[in-house]
mmCIF file of C-alpha atoms in Angstrom:
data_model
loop_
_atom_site.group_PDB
_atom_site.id
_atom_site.type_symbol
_atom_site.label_atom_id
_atom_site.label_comp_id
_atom_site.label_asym_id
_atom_site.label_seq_id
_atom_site.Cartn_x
_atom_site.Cartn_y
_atom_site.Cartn_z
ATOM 1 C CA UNK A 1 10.775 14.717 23.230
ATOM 2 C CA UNK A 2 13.837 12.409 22.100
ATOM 3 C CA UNK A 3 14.743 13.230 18.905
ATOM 4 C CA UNK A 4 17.614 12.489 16.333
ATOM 5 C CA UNK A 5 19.641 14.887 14.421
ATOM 6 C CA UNK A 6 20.854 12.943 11.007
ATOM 7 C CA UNK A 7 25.027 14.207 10.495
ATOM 8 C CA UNK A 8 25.594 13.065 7.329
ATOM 9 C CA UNK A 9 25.242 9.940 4.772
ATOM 10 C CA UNK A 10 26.143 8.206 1.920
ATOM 11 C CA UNK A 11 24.004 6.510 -0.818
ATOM 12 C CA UNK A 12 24.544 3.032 -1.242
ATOM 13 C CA UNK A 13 22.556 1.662 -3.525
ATOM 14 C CA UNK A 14 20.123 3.319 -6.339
ATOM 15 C CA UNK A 15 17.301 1.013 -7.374
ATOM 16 C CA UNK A 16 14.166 1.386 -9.568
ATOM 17 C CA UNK A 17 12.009 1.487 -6.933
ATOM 18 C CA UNK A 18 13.887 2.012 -3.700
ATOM 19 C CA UNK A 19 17.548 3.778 -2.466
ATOM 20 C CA UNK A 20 19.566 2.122 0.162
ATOM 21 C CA UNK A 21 20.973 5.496 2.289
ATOM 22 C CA UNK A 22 23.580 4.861 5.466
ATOM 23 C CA UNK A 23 23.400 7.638 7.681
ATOM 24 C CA UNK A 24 25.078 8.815 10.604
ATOM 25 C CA UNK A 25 22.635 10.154 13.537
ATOM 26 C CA UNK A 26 23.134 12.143 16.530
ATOM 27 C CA UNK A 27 20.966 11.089 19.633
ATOM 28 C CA UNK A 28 19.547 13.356 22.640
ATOM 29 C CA UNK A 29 22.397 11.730 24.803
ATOM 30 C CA UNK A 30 25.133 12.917 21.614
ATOM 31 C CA UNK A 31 26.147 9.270 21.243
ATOM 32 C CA UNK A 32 26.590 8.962 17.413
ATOM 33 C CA UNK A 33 24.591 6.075 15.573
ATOM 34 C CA UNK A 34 24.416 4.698 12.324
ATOM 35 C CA UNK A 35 20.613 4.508 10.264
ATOM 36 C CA UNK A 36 19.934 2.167 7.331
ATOM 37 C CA UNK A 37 17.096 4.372 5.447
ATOM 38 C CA UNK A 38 14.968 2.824 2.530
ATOM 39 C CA UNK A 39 14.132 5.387 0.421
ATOM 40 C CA UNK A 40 10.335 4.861 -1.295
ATOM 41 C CA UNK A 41 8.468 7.095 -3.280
ATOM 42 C CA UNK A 42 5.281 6.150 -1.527
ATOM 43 C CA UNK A 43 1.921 4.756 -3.001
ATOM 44 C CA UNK A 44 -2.158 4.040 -2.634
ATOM 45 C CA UNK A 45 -4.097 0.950 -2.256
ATOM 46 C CA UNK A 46 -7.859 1.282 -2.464
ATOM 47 C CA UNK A 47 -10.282 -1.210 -1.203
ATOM 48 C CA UNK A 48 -13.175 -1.224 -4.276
ATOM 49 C CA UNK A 49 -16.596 -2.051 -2.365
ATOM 50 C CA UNK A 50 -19.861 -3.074 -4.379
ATOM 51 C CA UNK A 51 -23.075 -2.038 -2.623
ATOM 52 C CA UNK A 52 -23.739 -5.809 -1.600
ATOM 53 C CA UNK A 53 -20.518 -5.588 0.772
ATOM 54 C CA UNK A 54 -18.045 -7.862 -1.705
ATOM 55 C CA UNK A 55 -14.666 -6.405 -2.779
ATOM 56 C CA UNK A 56 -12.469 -6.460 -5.978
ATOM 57 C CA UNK A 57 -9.127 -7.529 -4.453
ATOM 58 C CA UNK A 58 -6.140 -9.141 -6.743
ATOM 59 C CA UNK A 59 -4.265 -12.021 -6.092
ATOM 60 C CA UNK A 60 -0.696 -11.802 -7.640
ATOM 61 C CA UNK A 61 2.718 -13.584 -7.033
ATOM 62 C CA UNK A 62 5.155 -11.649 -4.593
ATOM 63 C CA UNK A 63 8.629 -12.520 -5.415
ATOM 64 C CA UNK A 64 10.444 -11.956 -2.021
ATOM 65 C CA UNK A 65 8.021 -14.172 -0.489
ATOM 66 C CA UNK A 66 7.815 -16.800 -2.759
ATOM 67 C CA UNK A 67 4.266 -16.701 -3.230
ATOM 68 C CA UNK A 68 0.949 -15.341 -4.230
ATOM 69 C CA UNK A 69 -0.741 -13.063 -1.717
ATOM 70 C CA UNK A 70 -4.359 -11.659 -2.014
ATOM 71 C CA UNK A 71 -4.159 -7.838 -1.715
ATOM 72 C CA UNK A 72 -6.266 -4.974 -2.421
ATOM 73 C CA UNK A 73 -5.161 -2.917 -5.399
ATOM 74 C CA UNK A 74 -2.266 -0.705 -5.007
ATOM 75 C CA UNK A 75 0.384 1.035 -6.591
ATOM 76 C CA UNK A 76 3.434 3.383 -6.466
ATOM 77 C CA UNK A 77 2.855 7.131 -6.558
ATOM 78 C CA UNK A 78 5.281 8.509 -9.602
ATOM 79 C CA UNK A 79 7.082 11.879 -8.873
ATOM 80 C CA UNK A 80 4.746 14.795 -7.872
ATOM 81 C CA UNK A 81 1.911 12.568 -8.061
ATOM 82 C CA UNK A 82 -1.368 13.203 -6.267
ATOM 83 C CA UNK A 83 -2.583 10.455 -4.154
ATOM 84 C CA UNK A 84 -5.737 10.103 -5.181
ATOM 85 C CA UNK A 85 -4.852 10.907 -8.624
ATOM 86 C CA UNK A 86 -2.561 7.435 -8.678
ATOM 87 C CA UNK A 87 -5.562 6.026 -6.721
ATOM 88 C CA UNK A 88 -7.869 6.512 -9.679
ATOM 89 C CA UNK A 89 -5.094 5.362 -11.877
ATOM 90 C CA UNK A 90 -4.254 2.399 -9.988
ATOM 91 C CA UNK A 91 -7.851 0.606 -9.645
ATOM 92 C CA UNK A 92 -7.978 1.350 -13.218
ATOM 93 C CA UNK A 93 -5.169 -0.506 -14.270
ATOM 94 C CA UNK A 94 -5.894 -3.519 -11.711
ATOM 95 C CA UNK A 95 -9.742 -3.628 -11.927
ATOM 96 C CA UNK A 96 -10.813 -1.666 -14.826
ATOM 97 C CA UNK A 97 -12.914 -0.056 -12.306
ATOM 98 C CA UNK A 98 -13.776 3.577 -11.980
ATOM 99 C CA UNK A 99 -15.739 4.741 -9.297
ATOM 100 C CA UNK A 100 -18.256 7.635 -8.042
ATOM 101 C CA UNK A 101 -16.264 8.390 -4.784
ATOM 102 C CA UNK A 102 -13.527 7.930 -3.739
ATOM 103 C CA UNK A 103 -12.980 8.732 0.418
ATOM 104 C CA UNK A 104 -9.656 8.969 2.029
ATOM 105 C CA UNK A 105 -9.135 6.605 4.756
ATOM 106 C CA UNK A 106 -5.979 8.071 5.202
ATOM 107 C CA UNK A 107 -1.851 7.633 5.577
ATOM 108 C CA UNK A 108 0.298 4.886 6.905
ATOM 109 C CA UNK A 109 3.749 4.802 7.271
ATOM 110 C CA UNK A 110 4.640 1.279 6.584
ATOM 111 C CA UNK A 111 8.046 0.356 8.445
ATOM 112 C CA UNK A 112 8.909 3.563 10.307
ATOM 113 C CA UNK A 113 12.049 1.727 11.916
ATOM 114 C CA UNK A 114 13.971 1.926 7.996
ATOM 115 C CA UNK A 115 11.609 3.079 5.355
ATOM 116 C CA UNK A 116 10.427 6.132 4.005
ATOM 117 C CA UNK A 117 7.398 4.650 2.424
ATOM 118 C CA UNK A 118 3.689 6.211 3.159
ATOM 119 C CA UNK A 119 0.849 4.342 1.679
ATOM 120 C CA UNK A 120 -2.259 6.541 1.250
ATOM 121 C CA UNK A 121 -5.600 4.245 2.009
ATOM 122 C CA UNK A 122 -8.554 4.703 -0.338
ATOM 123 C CA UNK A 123 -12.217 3.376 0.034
ATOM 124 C CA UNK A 124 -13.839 3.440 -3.502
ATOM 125 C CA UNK A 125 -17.270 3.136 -4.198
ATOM 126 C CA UNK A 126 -20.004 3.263 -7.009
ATOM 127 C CA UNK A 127 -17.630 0.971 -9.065
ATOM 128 C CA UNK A 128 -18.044 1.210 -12.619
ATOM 129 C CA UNK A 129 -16.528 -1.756 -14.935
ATOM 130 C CA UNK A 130 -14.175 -1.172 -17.621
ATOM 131 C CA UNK A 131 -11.142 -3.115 -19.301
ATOM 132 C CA UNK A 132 -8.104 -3.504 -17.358
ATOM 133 C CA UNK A 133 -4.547 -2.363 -18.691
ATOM 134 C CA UNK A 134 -1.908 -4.094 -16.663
ATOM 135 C CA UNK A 135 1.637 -2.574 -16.833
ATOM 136 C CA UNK A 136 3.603 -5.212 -19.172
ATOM 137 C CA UNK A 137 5.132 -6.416 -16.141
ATOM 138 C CA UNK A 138 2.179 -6.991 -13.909
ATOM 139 C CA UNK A 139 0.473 -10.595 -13.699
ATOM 140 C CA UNK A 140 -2.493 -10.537 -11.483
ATOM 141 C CA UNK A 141 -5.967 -12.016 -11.025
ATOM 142 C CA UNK A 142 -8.809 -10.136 -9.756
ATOM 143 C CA UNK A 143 -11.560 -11.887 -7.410
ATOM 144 C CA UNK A 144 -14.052 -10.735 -5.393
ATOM 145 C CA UNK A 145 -14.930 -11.479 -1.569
ATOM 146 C CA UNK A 146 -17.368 -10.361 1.452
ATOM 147 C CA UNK A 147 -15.586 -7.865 3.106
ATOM 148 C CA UNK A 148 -16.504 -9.470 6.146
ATOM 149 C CA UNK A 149 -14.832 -12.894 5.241
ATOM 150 C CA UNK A 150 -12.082 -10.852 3.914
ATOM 151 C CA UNK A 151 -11.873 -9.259 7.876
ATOM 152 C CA UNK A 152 -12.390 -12.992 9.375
ATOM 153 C CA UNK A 153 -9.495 -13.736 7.066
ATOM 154 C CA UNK A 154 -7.263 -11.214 8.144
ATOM 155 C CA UNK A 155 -7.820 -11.484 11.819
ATOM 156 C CA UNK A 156 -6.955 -15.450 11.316
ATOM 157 C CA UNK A 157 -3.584 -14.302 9.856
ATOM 158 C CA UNK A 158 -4.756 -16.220 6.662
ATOM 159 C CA UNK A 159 -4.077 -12.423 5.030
ATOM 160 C CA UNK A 160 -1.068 -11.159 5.981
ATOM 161 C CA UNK A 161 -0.463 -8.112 3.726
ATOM 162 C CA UNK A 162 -0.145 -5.087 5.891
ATOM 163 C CA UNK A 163 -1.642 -2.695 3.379
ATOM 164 C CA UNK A 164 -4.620 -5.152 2.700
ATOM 165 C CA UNK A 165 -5.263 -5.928 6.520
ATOM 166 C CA UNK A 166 -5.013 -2.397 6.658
ATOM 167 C CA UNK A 167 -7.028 -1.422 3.987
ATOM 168 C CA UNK A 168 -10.229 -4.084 4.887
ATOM 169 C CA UNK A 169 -10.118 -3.246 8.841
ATOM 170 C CA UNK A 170 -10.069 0.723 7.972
ATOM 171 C CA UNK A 171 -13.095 0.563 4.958
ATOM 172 C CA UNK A 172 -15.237 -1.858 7.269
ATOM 173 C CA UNK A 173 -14.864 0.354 9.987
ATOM 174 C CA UNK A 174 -15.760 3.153 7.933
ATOM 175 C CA UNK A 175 -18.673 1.761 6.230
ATOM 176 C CA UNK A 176 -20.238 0.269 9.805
ATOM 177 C CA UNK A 177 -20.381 4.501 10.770
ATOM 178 C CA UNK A 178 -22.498 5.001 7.370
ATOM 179 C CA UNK A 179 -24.598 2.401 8.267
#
């Protein structure tokens, strides 16, 4: 198994979400190469299901794109966080929704190639509504869709947020196995 062997590094830029790293890596051949590494703290999104198949998703402008995507909730895990602890804590603050269960649908590591980042995937069901409590910096809109037309919309590229396509391919998935 190739593997690389990280020599040293420097920080180059400390953010209030992310840290820009440069590294210097060793390959299995001992040709010396240099790594860009994002670093992320790592986060949830949960996909919030109502018994008649619709979902709570929120629509909310994304400033390196330019424009507003419709995701499923989500949210950065703070340090020493658990998972589903931020999970419970994120659908809260996006929804107001609480729910019964909560099932892991597990990890993904969203750009391997540079970043750090691993999003932990939560289904949540037996929603419960409540008020939401946005961060003061958050401006969202929730809505609510089939899941299936929220699948049909992600296989047509029309939803392109990795998470979200994620998130809606995983829980439908799941959900067809209950059945």
């Amino acid at each position: 198994m190739a593997f690389e062997k990280r020599i040293d590094g420097q920080t180059l830029y400390e953010g209030v979400i992310v840290n820009v790293r440069l590294d210097r890596a060793e390959l299995v051949n001992g040709d010396v190469v240099r790594r860009e590494v994002v670093e992320h703290p790592g986060g949830v999104t949960v996909i919030p299901v109502e018994p008649d198949g619709t979902v709570w998703c929120v629509r909310q402008f994304r400033y390196p794109f330019g424009r507003e995507m419709l995701e499923t909730p989500a949210g950065k895990l703070e340090p020493g966080e658990d998972p589903a602890e931020c999970a419970v804590r994120e659908l809260s603050e996006e929804t107001g929704l609480t729910a019964d269960e909560l099932i892991y649908l597990g990890p993904c590591c969203t750009s391997p190639g540079f970043s750090t980042e691993v999003l932990h995937i939560y289904l949540a069901l037996g929603l419960h509504r409540g008020a939401m409590h946005l961060d003061p910096d958050e401006f969202l809109n929730v809505e609510k869709h089939p899941l299936s037309e929220l699948s049909k919309r992600v296989m047509s590229g029309e939803i392109d947020d990795g998470k979200t396509i994620i998130a809606v391919l995983k829980a439908e998935k799941y959900l067809e196995g209950r059945k």
